Coordinates of C-alpha atoms in Angstrom, one line a residue:
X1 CA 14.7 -3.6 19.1
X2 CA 12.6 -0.6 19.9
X3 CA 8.7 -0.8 19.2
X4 CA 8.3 0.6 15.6
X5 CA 4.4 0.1 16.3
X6 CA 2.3 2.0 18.6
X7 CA -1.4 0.8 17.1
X8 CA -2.9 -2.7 17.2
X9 CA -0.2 -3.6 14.4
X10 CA 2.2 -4.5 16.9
X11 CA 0.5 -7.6 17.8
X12 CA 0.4 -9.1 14.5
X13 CA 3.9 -7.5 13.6
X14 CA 6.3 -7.1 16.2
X15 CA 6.1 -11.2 16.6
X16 CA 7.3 -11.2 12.9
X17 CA 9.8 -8.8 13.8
X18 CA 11.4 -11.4 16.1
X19 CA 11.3 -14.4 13.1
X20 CA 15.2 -15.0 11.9
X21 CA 13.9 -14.4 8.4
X22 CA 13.3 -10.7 9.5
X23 CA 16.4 -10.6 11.8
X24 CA 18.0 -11.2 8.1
X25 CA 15.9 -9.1 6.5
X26 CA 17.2 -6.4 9.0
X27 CA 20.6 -6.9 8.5
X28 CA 20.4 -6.6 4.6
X29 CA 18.6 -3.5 5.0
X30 CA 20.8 -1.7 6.8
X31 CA 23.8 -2.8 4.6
X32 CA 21.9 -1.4 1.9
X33 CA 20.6 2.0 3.4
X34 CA 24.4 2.2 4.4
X35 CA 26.0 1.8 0.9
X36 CA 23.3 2.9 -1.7
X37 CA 20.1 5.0 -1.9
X38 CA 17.0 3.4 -1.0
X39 CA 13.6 4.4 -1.0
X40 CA 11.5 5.3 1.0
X41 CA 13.1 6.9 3.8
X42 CA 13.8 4.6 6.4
X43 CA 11.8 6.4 8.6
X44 CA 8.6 6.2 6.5
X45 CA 9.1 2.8 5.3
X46 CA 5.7 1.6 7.6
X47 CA 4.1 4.3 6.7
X48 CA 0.8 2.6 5.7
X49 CA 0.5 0.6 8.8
X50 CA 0.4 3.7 11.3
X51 CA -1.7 5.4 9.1
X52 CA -3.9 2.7 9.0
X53 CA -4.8 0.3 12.2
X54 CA -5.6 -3.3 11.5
X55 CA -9.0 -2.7 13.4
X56 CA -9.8 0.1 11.3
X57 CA -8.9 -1.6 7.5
X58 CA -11.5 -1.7 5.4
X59 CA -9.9 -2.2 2.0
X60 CA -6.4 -3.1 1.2
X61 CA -5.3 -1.7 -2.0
X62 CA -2.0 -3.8 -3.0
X63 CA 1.1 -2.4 -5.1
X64 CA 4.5 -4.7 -6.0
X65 CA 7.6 -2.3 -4.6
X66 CA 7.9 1.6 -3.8
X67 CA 8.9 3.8 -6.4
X68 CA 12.3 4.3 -7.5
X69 CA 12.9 7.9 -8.2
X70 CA 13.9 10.4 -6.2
X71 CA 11.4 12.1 -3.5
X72 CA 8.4 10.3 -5.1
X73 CA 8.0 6.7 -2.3
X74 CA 6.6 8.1 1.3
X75 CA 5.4 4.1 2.4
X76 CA 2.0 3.8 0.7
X77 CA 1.3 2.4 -2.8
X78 CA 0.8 4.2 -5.7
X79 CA 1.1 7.3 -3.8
X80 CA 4.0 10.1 -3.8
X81 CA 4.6 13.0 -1.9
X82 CA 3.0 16.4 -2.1
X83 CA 4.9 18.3 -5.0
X84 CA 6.2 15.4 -7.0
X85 CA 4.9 14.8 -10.4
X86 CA 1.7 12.0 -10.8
X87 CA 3.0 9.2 -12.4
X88 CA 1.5 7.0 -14.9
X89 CA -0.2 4.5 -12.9
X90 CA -1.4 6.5 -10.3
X91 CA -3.1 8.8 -13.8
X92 CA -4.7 5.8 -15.3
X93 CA -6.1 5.1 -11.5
X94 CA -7.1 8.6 -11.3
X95 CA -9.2 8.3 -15.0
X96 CA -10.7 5.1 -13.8
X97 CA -11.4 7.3 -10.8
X98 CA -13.1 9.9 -12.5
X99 CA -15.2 7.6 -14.9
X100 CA -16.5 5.6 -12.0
X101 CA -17.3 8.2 -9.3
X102 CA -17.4 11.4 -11.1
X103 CA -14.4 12.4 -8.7
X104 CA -12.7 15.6 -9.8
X105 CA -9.2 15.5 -10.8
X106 CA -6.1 16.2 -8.9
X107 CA -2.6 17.2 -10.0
X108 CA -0.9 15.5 -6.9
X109 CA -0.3 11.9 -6.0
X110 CA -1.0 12.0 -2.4
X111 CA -3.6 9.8 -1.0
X112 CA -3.2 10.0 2.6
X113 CA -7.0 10.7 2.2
X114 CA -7.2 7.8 1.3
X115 CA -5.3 5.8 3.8
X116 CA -6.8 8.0 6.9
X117 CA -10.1 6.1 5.9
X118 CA -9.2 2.6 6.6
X119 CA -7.7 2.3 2.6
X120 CA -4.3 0.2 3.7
X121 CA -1.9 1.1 1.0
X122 CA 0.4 -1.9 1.3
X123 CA 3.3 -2.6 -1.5
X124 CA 4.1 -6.1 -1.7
X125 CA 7.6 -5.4 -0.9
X126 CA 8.2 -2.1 1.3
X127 CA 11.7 -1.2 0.6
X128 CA 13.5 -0.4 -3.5
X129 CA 17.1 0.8 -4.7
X130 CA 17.5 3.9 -5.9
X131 CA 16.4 3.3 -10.1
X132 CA 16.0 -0.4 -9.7
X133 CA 12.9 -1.6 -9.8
X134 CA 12.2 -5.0 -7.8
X135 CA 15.5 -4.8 -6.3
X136 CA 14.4 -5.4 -2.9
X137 CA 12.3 -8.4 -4.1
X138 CA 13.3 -11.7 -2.3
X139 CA 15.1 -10.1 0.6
X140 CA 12.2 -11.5 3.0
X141 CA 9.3 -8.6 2.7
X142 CA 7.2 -11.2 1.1
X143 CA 6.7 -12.9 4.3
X144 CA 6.4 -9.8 6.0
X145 CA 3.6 -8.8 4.2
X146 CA 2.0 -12.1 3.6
X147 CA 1.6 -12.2 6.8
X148 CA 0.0 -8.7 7.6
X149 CA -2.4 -9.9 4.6
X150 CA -2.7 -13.4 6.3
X151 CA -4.0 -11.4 9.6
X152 CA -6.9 -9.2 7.8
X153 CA -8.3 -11.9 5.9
X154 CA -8.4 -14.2 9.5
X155 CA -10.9 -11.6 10.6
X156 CA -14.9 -11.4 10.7
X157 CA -14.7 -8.1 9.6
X158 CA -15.8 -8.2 5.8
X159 CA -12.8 -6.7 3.5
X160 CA -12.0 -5.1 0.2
X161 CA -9.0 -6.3 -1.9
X162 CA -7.9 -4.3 -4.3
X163 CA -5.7 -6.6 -6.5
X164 CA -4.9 -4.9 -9.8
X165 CA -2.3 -7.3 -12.0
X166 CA -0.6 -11.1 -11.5
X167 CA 1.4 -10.7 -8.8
X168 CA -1.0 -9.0 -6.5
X169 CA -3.5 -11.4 -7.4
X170 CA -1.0 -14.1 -6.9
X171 CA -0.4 -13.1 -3.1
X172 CA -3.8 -12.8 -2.9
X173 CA -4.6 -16.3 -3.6
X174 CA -5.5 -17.1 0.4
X175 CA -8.2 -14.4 0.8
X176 CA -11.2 -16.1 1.9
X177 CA -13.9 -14.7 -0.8
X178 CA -16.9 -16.0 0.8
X179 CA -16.3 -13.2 3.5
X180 CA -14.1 -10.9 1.5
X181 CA -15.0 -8.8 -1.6
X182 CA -12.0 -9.2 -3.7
X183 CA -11.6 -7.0 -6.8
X184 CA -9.4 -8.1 -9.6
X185 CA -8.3 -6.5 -12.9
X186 CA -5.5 -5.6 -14.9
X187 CA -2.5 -3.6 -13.4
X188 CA -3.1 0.5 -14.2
X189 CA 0.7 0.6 -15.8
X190 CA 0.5 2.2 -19.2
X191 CA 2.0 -2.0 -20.2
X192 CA -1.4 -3.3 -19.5
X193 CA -3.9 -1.0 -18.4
X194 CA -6.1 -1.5 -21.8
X195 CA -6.5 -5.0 -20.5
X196 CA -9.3 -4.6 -18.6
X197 CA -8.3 -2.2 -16.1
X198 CA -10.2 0.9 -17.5
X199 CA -14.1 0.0 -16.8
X200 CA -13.5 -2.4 -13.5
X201 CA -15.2 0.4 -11.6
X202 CA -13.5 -0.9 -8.2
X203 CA -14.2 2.4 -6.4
X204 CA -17.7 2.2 -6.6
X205 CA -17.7 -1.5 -6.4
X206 CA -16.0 -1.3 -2.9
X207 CA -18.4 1.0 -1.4
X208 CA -21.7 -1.2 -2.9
X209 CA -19.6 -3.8 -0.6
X210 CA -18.9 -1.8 2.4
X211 CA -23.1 -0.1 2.3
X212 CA -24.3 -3.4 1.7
X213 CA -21.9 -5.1 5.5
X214 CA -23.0 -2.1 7.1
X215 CA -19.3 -0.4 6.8
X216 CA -18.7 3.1 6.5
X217 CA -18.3 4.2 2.5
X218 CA -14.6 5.8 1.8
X219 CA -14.6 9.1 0.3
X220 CA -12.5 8.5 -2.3
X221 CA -12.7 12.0 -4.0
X222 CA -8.8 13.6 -3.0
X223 CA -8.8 17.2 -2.1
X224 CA -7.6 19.5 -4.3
X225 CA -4.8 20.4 -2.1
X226 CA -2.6 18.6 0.4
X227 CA -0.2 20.3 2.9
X228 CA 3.4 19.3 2.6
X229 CA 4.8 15.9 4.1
X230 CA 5.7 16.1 7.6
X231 CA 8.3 13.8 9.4
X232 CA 7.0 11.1 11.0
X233 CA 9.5 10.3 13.8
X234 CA 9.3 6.7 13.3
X235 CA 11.3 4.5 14.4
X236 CA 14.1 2.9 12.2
X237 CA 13.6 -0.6 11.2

């Protein structure tokens, strides 16, 4: 198997990489980007760790799958790509947004910003079929992820985690929180985002964190513009 990482990922991943559970996960997912649609693009489906080094992770912002509609999942969570319409969540996380930090709004869904500034925009499973939500759920991402998670919170570095409804709060159970901030609420789906998501002010919560450790704030005001998604060139799972 060729590298798929070239930052400091590859020593926490590429080990996984050679687990059978993953050799298994492999095989399933290229039965499946052979005989149905599957998002994201195979070639973006890491997207959020290149974009983001483990050294460099400051908060960790953690979604359930990618999106399921067409041209919307690039690899990071809650985001889509330039020219797609925002969808609900990612609305509700831009009011909360605005209300905490004053941030102007956008009309795209593309934080790259966000994730070029140490936000790791990690889905708790990395790969979806085409209109079926959590179809990908139980192939073996789980562990995958788990243990990318299992890595940051190991470190001395103080982290954020974002961890908006139960089952991101459920894989977040192992997170060390007398080292790590961890930031809890609601999920921002239209389902449940009156339950306490709206007012949880975790933007301005995480850099109160990050100032007070001596970490550098993120900007998390998105430019009003984005150019459109280039091709990575990854390299195929």
């Amino acid at each position: 198997m060729k590298p798929i990482f070239t930052n400091d990922w590859a020593d926490i991943l590429h080990p996984e990489m050679q687990k059978p559970y993953y050799l298994e996960l492999r095989r399933k997912l290229a039965d499946e980007y052979r005989s149905h649609t599957v998002y994201p693009d195979m070639y973006r489906i890491f997207s959020a760790f290149h974009l983001t080094s483990f050294a460099d992770t400051r908060v960790v912002i953690l979604g359930q799958d990618p999106y399921h509609g067409p041209n919307q999942a690039h690899g990071l969570s809650f985001s889509v790509q330039p020219g797609r319409h925002v969808p609900p969540s990612l609305e509700n996380i831009y009011r909360e947004l605005h209300d905490d930090l004053d941030c102007p709004p956008v009309r795209h869904g593309f934080l790259e910003h966000w994730a070029k500034q140490g936000v790791l925009l990690l889905n708790h499973v990395l790969t979806v079929r085409k209109g079926l939500a959590a179809s990908h759920q139980g192939l073996g991402w789980e562990m995958f992820t788990n243990a990318a998670i299992a890595a940051i919170n190991e470190r001395e570095t103080p982290t954020v985690f974002i961890l908006w409804g139960r089952s991101a709060q459920e894989k977040g159970s192992f997170i060390d929180e007398s080292r790590h901030l961890v930031i809890k609420s609601a999920h921002p789906s239209p389902r449940s985002v009156d339950r306490g998501f709206f007012g949880s002010r975790p933007f301005s919560r995480t850099n109160d964190f990050l100032r007070a450790k001596g970490l550098p704030e993120i900007d998390w005001c998105l430019p009003a513009v984005v150019e459109a998604l280039k091709e990575e060139g990854e390299t195929k799972t």
